[in-house]
Every structure is written in structure tokens, then in C-alpha cells.
PDB file of C-alpha atoms in Angstrom:
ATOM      1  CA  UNK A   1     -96.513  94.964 -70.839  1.00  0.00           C
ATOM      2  CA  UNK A   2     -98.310  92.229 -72.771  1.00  0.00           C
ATOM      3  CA  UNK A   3     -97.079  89.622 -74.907  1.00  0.00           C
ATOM      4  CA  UNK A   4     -98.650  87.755 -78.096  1.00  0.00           C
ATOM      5  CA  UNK A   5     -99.295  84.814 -80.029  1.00  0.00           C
ATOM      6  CA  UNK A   6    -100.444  85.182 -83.194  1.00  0.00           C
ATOM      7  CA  UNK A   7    -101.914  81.583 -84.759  1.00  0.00           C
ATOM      8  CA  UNK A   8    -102.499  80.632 -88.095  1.00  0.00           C
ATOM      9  CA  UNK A   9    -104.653  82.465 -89.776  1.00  0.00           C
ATOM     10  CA  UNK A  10    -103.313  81.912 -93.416  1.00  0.00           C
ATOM     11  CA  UNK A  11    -103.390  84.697 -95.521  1.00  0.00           C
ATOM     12  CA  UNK A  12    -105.618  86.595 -93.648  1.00  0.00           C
ATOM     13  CA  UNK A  13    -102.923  88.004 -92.094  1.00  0.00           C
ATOM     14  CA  UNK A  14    -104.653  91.868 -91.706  1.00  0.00           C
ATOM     15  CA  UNK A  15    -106.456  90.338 -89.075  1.00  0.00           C
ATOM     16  CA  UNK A  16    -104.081  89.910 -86.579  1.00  0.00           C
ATOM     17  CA  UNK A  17    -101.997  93.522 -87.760  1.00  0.00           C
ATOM     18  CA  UNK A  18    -105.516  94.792 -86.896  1.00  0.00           C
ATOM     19  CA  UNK A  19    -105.678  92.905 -83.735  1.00  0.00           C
ATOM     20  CA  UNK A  20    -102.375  93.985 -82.371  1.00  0.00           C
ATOM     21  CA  UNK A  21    -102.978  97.696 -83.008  1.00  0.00           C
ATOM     22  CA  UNK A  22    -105.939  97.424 -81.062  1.00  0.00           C
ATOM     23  CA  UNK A  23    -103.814  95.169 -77.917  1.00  0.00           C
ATOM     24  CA  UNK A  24    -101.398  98.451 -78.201  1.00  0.00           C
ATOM     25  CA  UNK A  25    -103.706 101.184 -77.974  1.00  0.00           C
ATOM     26  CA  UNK A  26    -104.477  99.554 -74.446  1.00  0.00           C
ATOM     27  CA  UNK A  27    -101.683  97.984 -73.425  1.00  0.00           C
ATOM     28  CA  UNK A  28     -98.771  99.679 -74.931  1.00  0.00           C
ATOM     29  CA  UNK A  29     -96.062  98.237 -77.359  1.00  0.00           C
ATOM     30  CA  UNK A  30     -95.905  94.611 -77.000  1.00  0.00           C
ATOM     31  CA  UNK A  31     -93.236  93.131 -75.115  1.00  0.00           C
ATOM     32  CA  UNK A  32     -92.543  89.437 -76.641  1.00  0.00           C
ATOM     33  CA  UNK A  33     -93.823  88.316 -80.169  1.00  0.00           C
ATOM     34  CA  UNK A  34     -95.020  84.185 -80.886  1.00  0.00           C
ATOM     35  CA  UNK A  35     -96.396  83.115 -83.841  1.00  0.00           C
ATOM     36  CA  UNK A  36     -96.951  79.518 -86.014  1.00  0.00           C
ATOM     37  CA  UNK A  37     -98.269  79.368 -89.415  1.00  0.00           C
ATOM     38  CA  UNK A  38     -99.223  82.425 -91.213  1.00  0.00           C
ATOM     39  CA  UNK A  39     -99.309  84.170 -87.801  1.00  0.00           C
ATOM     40  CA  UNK A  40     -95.201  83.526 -87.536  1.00  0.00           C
ATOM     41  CA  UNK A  41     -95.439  86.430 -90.611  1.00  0.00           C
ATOM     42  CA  UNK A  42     -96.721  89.318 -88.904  1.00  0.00           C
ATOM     43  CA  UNK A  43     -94.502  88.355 -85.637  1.00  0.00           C
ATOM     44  CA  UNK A  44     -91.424  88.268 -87.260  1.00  0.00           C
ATOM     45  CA  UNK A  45     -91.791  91.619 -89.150  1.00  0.00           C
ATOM     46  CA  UNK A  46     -92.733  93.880 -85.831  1.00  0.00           C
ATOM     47  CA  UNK A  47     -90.095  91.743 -83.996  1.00  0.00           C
ATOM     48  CA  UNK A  48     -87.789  92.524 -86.610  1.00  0.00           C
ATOM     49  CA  UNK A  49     -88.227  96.386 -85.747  1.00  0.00           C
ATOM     50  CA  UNK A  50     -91.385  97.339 -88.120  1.00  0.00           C
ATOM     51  CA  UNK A  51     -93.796  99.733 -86.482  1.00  0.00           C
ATOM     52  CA  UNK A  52     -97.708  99.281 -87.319  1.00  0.00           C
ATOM     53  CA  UNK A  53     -98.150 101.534 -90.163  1.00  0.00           C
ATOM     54  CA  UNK A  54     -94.698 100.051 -92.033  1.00  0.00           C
ATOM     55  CA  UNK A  55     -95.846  96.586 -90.961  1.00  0.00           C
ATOM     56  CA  UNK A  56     -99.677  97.669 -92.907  1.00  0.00           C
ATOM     57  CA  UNK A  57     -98.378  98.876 -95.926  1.00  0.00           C
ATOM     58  CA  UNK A  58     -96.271  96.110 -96.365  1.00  0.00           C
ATOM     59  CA  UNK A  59     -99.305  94.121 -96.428  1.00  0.00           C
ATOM     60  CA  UNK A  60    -101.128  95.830 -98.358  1.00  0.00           C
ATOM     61  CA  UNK A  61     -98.749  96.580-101.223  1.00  0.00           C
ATOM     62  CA  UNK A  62     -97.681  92.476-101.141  1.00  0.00           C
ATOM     63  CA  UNK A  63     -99.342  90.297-104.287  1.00  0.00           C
ATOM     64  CA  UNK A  64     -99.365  86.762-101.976  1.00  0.00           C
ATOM     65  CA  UNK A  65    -100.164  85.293-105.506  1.00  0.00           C
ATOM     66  CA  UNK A  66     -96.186  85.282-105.881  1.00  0.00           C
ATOM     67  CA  UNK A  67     -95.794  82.782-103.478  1.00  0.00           C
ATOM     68  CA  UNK A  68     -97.958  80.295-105.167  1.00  0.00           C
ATOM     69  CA  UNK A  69     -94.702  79.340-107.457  1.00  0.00           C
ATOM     70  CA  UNK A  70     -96.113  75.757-108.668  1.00  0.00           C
ATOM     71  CA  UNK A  71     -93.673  73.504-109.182  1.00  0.00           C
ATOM     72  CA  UNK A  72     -95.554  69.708-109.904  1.00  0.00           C
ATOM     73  CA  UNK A  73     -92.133  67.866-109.323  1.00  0.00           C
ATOM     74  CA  UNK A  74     -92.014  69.632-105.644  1.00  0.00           C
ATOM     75  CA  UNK A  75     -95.042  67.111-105.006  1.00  0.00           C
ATOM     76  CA  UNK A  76     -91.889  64.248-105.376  1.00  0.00           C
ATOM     77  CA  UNK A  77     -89.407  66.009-104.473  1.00  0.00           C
ATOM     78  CA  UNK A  78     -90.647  67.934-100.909  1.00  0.00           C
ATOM     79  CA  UNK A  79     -94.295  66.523-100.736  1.00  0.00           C
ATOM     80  CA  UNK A  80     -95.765  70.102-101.726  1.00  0.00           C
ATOM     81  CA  UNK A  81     -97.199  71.583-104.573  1.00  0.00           C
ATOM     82  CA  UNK A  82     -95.614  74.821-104.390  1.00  0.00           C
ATOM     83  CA  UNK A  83     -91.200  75.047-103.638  1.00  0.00           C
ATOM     84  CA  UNK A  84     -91.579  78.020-101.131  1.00  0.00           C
ATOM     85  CA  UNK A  85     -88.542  79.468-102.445  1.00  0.00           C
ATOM     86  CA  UNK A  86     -90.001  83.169-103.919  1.00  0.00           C
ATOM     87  CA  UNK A  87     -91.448  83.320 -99.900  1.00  0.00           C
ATOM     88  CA  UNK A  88     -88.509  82.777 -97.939  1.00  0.00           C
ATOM     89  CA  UNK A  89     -86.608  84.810-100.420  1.00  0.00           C
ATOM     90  CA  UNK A  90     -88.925  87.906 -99.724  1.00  0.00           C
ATOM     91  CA  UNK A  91     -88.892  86.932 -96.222  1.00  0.00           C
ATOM     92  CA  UNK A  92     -84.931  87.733 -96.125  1.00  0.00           C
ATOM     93  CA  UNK A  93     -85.849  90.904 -98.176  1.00  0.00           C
ATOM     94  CA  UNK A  94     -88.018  92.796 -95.638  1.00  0.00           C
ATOM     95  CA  UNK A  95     -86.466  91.017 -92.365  1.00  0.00           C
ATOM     96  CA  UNK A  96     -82.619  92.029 -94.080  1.00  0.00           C
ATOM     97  CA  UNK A  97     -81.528  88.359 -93.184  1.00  0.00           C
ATOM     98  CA  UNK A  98     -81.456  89.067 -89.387  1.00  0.00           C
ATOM     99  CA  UNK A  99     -80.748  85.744 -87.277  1.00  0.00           C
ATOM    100  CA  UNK A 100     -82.904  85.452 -83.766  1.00  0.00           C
ATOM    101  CA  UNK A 101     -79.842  86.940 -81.752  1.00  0.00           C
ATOM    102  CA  UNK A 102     -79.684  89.894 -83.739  1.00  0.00           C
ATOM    103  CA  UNK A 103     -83.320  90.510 -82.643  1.00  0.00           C
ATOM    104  CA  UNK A 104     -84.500  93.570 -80.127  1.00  0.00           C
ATOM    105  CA  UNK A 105     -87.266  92.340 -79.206  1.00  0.00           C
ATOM    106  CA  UNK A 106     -87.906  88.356 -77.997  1.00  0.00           C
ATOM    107  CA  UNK A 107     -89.234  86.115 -80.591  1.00  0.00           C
ATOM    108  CA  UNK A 108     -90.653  82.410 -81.199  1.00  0.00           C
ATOM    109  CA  UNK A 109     -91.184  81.024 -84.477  1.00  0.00           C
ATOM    110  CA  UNK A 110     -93.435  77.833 -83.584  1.00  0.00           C
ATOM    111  CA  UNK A 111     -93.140  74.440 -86.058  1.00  0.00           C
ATOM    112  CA  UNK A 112     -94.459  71.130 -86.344  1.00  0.00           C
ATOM    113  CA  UNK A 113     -91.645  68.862 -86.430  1.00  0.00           C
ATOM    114  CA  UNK A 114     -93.100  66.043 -89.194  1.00  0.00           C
ATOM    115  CA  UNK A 115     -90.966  62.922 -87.657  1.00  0.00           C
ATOM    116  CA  UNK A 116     -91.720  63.198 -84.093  1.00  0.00           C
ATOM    117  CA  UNK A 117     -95.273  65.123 -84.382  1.00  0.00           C
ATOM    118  CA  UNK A 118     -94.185  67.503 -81.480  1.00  0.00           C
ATOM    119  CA  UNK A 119     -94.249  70.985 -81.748  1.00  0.00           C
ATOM    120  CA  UNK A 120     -90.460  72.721 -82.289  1.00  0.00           C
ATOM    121  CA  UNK A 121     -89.758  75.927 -81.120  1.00  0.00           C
ATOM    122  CA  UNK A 122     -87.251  78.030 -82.749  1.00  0.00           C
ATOM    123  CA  UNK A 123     -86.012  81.169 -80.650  1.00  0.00           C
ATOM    124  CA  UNK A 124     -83.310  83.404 -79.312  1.00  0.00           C
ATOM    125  CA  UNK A 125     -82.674  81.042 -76.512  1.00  0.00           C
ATOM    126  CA  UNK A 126     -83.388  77.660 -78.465  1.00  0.00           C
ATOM    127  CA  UNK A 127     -81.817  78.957 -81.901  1.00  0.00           C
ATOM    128  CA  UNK A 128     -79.665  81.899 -81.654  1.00  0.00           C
ATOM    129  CA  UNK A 129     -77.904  81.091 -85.512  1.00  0.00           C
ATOM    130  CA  UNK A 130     -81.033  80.520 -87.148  1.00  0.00           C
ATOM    131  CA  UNK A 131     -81.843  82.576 -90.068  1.00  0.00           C
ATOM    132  CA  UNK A 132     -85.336  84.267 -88.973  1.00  0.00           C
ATOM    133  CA  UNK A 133     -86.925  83.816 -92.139  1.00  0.00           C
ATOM    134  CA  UNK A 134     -85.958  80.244 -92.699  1.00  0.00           C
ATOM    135  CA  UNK A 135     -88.114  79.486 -89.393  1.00  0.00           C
ATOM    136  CA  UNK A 136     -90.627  81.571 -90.325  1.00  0.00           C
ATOM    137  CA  UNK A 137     -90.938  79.233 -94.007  1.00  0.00           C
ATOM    138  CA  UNK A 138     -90.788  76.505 -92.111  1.00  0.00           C
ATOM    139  CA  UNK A 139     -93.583  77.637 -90.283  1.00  0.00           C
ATOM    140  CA  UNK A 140     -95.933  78.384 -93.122  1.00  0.00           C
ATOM    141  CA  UNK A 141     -95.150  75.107 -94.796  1.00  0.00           C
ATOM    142  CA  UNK A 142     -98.833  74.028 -95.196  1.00  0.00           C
ATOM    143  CA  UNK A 143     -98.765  70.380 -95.717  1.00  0.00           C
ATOM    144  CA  UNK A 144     -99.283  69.711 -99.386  1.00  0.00           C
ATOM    145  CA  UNK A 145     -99.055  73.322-100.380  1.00  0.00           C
ATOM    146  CA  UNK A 146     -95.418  73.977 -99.157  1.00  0.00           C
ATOM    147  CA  UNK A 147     -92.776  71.457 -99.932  1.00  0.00           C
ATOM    148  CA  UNK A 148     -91.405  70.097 -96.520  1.00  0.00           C
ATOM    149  CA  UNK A 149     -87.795  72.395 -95.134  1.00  0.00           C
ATOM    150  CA  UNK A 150     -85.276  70.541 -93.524  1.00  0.00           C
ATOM    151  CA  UNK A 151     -83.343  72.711 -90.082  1.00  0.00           C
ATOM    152  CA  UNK A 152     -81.040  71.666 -87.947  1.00  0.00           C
ATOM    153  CA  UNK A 153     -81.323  68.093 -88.942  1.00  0.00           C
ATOM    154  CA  UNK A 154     -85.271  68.100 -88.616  1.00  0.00           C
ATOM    155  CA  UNK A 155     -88.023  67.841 -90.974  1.00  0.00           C
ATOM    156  CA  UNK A 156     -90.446  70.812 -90.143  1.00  0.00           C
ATOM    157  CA  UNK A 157     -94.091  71.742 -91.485  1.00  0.00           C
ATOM    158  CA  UNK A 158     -96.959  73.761 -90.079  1.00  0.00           C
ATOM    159  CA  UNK A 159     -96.785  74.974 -86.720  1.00  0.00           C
ATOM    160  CA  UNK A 160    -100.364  75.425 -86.172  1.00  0.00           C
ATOM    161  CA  UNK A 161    -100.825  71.873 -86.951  1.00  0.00           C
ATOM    162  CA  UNK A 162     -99.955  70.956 -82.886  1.00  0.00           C
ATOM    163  CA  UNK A 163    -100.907  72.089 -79.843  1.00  0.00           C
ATOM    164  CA  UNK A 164     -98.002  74.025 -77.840  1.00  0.00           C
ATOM    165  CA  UNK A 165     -97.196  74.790 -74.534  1.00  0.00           C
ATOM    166  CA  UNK A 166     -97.446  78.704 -74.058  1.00  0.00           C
ATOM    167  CA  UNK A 167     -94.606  78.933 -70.878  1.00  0.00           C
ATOM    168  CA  UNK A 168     -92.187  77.703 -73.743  1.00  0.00           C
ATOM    169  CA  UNK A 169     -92.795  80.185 -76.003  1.00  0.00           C
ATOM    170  CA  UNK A 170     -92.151  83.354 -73.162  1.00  0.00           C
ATOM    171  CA  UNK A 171     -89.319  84.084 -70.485  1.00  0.00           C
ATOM    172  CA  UNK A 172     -90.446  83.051 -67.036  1.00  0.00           C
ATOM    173  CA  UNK A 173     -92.381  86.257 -65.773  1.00  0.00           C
ATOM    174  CA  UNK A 174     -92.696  87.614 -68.930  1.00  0.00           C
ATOM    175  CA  UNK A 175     -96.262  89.143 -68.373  1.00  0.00           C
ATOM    176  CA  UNK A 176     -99.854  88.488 -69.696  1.00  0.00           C
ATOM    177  CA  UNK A 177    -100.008  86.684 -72.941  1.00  0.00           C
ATOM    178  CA  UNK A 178    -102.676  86.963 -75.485  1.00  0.00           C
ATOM    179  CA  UNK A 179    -103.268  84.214 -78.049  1.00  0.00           C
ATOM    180  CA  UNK A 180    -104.920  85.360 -81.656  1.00  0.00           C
ATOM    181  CA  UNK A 181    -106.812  83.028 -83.632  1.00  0.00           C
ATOM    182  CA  UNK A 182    -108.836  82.786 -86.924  1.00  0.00           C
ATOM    183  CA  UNK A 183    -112.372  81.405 -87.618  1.00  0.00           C
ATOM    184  CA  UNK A 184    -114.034  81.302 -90.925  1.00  0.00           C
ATOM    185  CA  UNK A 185    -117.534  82.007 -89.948  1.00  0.00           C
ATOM    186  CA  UNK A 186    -118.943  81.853 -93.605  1.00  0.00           C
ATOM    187  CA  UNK A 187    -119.112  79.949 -96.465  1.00  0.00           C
ATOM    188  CA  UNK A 188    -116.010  81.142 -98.503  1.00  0.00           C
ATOM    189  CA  UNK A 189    -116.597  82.384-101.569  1.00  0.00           C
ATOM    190  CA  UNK A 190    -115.950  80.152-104.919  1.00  0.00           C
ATOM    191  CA  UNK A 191    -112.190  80.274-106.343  1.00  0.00           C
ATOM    192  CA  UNK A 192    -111.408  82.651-109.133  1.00  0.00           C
ATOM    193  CA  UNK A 193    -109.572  80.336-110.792  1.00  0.00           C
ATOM    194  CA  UNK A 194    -109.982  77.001-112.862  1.00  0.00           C
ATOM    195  CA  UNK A 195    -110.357  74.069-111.169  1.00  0.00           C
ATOM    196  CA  UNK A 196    -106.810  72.263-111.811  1.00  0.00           C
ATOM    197  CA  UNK A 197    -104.112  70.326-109.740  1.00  0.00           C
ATOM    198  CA  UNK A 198    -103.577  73.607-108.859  1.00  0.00           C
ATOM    199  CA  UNK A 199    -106.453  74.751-107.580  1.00  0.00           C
ATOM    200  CA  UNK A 200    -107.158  71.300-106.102  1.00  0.00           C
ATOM    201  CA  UNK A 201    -104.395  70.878-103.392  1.00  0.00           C
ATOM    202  CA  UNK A 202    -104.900  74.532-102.598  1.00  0.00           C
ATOM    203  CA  UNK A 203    -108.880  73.864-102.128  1.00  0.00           C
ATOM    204  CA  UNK A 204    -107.091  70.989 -99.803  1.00  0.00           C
ATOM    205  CA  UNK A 205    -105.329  72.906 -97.920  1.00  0.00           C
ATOM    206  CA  UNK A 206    -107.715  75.084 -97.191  1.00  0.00           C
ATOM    207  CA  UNK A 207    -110.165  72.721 -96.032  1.00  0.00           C
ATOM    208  CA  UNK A 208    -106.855  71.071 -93.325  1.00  0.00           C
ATOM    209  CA  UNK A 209    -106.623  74.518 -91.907  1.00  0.00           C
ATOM    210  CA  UNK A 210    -110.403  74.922 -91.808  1.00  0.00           C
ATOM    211  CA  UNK A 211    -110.901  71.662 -90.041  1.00  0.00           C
ATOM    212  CA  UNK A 212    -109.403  73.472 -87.292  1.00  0.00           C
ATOM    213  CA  UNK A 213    -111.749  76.702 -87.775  1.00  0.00           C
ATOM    214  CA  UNK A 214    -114.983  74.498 -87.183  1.00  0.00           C
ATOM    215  CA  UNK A 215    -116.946  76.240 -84.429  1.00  0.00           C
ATOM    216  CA  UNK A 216    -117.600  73.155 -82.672  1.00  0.00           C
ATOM    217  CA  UNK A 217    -113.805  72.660 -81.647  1.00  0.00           C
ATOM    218  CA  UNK A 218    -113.514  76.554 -81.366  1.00  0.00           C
ATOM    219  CA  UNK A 219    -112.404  76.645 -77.331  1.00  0.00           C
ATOM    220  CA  UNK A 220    -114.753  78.446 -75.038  1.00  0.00           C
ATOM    221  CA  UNK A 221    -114.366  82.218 -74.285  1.00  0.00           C
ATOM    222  CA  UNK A 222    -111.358  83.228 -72.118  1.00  0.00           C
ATOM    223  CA  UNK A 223    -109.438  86.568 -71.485  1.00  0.00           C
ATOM    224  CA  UNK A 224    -106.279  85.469 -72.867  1.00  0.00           C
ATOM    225  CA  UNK A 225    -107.582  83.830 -76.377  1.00  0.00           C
ATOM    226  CA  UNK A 226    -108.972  86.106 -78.832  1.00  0.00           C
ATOM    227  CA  UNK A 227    -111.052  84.031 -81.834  1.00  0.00           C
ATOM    228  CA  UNK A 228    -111.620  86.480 -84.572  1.00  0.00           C
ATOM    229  CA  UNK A 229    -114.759  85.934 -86.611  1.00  0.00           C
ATOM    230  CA  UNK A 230    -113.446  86.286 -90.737  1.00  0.00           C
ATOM    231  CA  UNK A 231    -116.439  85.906 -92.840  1.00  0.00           C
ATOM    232  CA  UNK A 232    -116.709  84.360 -95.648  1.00  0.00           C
ATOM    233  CA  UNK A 233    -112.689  84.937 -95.980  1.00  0.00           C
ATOM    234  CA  UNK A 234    -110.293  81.723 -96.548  1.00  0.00           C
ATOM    235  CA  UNK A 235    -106.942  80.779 -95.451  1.00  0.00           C
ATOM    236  CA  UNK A 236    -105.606  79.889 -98.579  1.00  0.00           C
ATOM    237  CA  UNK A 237    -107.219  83.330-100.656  1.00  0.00           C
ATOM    238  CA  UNK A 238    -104.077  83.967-102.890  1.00  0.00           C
ATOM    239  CA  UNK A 239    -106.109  86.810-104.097  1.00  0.00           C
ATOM    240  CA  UNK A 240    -107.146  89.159-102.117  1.00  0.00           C
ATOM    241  CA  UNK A 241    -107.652  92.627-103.102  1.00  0.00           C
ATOM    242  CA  UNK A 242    -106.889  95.799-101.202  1.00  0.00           C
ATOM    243  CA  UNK A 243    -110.221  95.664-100.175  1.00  0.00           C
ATOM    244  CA  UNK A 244    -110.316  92.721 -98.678  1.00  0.00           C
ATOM    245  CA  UNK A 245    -107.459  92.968 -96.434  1.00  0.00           C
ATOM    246  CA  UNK A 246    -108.360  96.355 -95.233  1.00  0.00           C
ATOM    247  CA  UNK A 247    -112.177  94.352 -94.358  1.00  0.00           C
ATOM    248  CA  UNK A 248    -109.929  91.851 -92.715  1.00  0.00           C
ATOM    249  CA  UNK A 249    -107.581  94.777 -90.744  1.00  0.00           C
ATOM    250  CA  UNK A 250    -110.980  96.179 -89.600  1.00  0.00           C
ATOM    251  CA  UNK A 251    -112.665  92.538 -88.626  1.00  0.00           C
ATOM    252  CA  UNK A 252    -109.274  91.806 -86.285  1.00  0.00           C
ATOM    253  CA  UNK A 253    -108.952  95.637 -84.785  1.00  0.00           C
ATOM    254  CA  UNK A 254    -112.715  95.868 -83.489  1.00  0.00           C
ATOM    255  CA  UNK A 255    -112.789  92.669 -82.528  1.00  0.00           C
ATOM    256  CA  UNK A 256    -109.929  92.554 -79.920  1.00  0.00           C
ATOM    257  CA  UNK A 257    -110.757  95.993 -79.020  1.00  0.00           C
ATOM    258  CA  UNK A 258    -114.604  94.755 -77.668  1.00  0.00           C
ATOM    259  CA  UNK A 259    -112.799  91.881 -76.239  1.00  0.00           C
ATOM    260  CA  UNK A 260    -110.335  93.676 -74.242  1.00  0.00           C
ATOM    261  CA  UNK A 261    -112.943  95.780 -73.105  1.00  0.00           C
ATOM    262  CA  UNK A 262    -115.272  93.372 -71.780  1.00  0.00           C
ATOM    263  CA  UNK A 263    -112.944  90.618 -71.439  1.00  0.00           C
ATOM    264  CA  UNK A 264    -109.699  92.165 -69.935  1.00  0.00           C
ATOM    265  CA  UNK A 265    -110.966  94.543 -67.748  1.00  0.00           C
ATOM    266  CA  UNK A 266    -113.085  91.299 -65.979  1.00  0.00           C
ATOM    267  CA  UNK A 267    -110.897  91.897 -63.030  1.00  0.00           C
ATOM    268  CA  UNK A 268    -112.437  95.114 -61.983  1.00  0.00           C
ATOM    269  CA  UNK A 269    -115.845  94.516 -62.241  1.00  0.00           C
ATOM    270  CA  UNK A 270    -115.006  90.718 -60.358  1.00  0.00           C
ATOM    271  CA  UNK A 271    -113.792  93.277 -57.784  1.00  0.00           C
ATOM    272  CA  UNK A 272    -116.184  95.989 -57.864  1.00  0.00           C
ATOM    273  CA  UNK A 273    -119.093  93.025 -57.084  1.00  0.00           C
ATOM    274  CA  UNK A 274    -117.226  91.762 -54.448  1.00  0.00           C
ATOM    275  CA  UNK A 275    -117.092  95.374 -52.644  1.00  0.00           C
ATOM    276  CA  UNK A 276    -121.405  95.954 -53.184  1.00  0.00           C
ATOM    277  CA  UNK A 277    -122.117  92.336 -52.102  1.00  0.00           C
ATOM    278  CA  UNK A 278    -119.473  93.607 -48.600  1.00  0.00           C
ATOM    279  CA  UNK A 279    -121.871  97.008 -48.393  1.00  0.00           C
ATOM    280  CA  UNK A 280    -125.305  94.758 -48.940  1.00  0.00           C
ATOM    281  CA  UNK A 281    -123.902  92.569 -46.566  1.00  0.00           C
ATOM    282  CA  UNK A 282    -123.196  95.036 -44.000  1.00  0.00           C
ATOM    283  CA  UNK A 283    -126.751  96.969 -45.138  1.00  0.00           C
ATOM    284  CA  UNK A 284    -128.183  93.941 -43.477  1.00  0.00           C
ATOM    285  CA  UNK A 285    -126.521  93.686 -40.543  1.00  0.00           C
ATOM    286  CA  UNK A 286    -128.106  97.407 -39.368  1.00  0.00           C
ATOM    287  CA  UNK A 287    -131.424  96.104 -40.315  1.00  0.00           C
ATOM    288  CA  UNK A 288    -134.309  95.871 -37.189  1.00  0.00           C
ATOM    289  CA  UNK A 289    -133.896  92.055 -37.089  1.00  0.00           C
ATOM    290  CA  UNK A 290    -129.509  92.194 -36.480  1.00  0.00           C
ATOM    291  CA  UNK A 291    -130.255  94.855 -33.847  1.00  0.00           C
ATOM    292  CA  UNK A 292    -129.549  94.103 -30.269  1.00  0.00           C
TER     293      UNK A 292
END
């Protein structure tokens, strides 16, 4: 069984749904679930017990507009632009309040932790009281965008914003982990609305999670990280339509479904070469000039 890590990504959060549908057509149903940012989203609601087709139309039936609840003094008061309140409260909606130990399925909700600039992880093992969609909030809390959340006595932001250690995010032995990331491959397209305060620190944010989209940091090819390709689509697009998402659904299934097939299945052709340069090898050796 395979596990996964779902990073950032924003609101293009189709992608990965589309990614891991692909990953289970192959593999089967995935074993442990990771996520930070955006991608903390998607891993919470399968770990939580959502299949793929609940887990799609929530997506597609959710207006993320909602959680753009602008609140100026929030800039003051939690360094963000926007309280995060209407999120985490439709968080506890669809995951029913559950706490990591009432959790099936293994889970870790990856954060930034703003005072030490280390990466927090927040789990059945590490956290087994916490409420699962307070972590996830904390999570999501795009610097600037998101006022800051206080947990446990820590101030916690972004978790895509540092790197993290993938053997604390699984059990020891837990399998084959794939990581699933986001690149914006296009110019984005202009924002539909006026250009405010509003509009500014989300333009901001978008270009902080973008820095880390550029293809010249994007990390060379490798069997275990998927980097899907997005377009022209944003991180911070409040306002996508139906259409969109579905785009972005299709961008993350084919994607990881080419890559598994040339990229996880590198084993067998490694070995398959191996056996034809043995035969070639031993080809030669009945050749006139081996002969005795």
C-alpha cells in the first residue's frame, strides 16, 4: 500500500483529488494521508472517512469565496487580512469535529511553527486531543492572508512554508510514499475583482506561494515526487468556477497517471535491461573468438 503527501497547492485543490484517484487505480486505497497548506484539506477529508466521489462533490459544490471573510483589524490583531474563522468552522462541519485519535486511517497535518521557523507536525502520535480541523487552519494560514492561530502554546502559519522531514510524517515501515506538488506553469490570468487592500495582500500572497512554484527551484524528476503542471491557474483563485476545478481534477489525474506509468514502474524495466545486457553478454561468449 502507498502513502501520500499532498503539498500546497492553494486552492487548486482538484488537482491533487485528481491525483490521488489516479495513485488508487494503481495502487489501491491509500494507506497513510500527509498534507501542509491547502494540501492538509484534501488529506484530512479522505482521512476523515470520505471516499473519492464524496470527497469531489464536496469540492465542487464549495464557494472558497466564503473563506475570504475580510476583516482589516485582523491585519492588527493576527497579522492577516482575512480571520479564518468561516474556514475552520466548515472544516468542523464536513470532518464532524473528529480529533486525530478518533481517526481510521493515520494522518499528519504539517505547520510552520512562526517562533522557531521549524516545521510542527500535528498527528495521532504527536497530538492525539487535537481538534483535526484546528490543525488543518493552522495549516492553511497563508501569511498575510490568514490571521496567525495559536495551539498548544505555539504560534503556527503555513506548513508549506518549510521543508520537512518525510520519516516524521509516516510510521517506520509504513510503505512507499508519494509527495504531490503544484506548479503554475502560466501566466495567471488577471483578478476579477478591483484592485483594493483586498485584492492587494491576496495578489501577495499569491506571489509568496508562487515564489516557490518557479521552475528554476522546481526539484529534478524522481519516482516519489509528483510536480503537477496547473496552467495559467493561481493559488489564491477565490473564484473558480465548476469549470475550472474539473480542468484542474483532470490536469492532476493524467498527470500522476503518466507518471506512475513511466516513473513507478522504473524498477522493471531497470531489471528487464539488466537480464538482455546478461543474454548479450553470454551471446558473446559463444562467439568464434571465446571458443576454445
Amino acid at each position: 500500500m502507498t502513502n501520500v503527501f499532498l503539498l500546497g497547492g492553494g486552492t487548486r485543490l482538484a488537482a491533487h483529488l485528481g491525483a490521488v484517484q489516479a495513485l488508487e487505480e494503481r495502487s489501491g486505497p491509500v494507506r497513510g494521508w500527509a498534507g501542509a497548506s491547502a494540501g492538509s484539506v484534501i488529506a484530512a477529508v479522505r482521512a476523515a472517512g470520505y471516499g473519492h466521489k464524496k470527497a469531489v462533490e464536496l469540492m465542487l459544490e464549495t464557494n472558497y469565496r466564503q473563506f475570504f471573510d475580510v476583516r482589516p483589524l485582523e491585519l492588527f490583531r493576527g497579522y492577516g487580512l482575512c480571520s479564518g474563522r468561516r474556514l475552520e468552522k466548515w472544516l468542523n462541519v464536513i470532518l464532524r469535529g473528529v480529533r486525530f485519535k478518533d481517526l481510521k486511517s493515520p494522518l499528519s497535518i504539517v505547520c510552520t511553527n512562526i517562533e522557531t521557523g521549524a516545521p510542527q507536525v500535528l498527528s495521532q502520535s504527536t497530538t492525539p486531543e487535537v481538534n483535526v480541523a484546528a490543525a488543518v487552519r493552522c495549516s492553511v494560514g497563508i501569511p498575510g492572508l490568514f490571521a496567525v492561530k495559536r495551539l498548544g502554546g505555539s504560534v503556527l502559519v503555513d506548513g508549506g512554508l518549510t521543508p520537512v522531514d518525510e520519516s516524521l510524517l509516516f510510521s517506520a515501515g509504513a510503505g512507499r510514499v508519494l509527495t504531490v506538488r503544484m506548479l503554475r506553469d502560466r501566466q495567471s490570468r488577471p483578478m476579477r475583482s478591483g484592485f483594493g487592500w483586498a485584492s492587494y495582500v491576496q495578489r501577495i500572497a499569491g506571489l509568496l506561494l508562487d515564489a516557490g512554484d518557479d521552475p528554476r527551484y522546481t526539484p529534478p524528476p524522481s519516482r516519489d515526487l509528483l510536480t503537477i503542471r496547473t496552467g495559467h491557474h493561481s493559488a489564491v483563485d477565490f473564484d473558480l468556477t465548476p469549470q475550472d476545478k474539473h480542468d484542474l481534477l483532470r490536469l492532476g489525474y493524467e498527470q500522476c497517471h503518466e507518471h506512475l506509468r513511466s516513473d513507478w514502474s522504473g524498477q522493471r524495466p531497470a531489471l528487464g535491461g539488466l537480464l538482455h545486457e546478461v543474454d548479450e553478454n553470454l551471446a558473446r561468449l559463444s562467439e568464434p573468438m571465446f571458443a576454445m
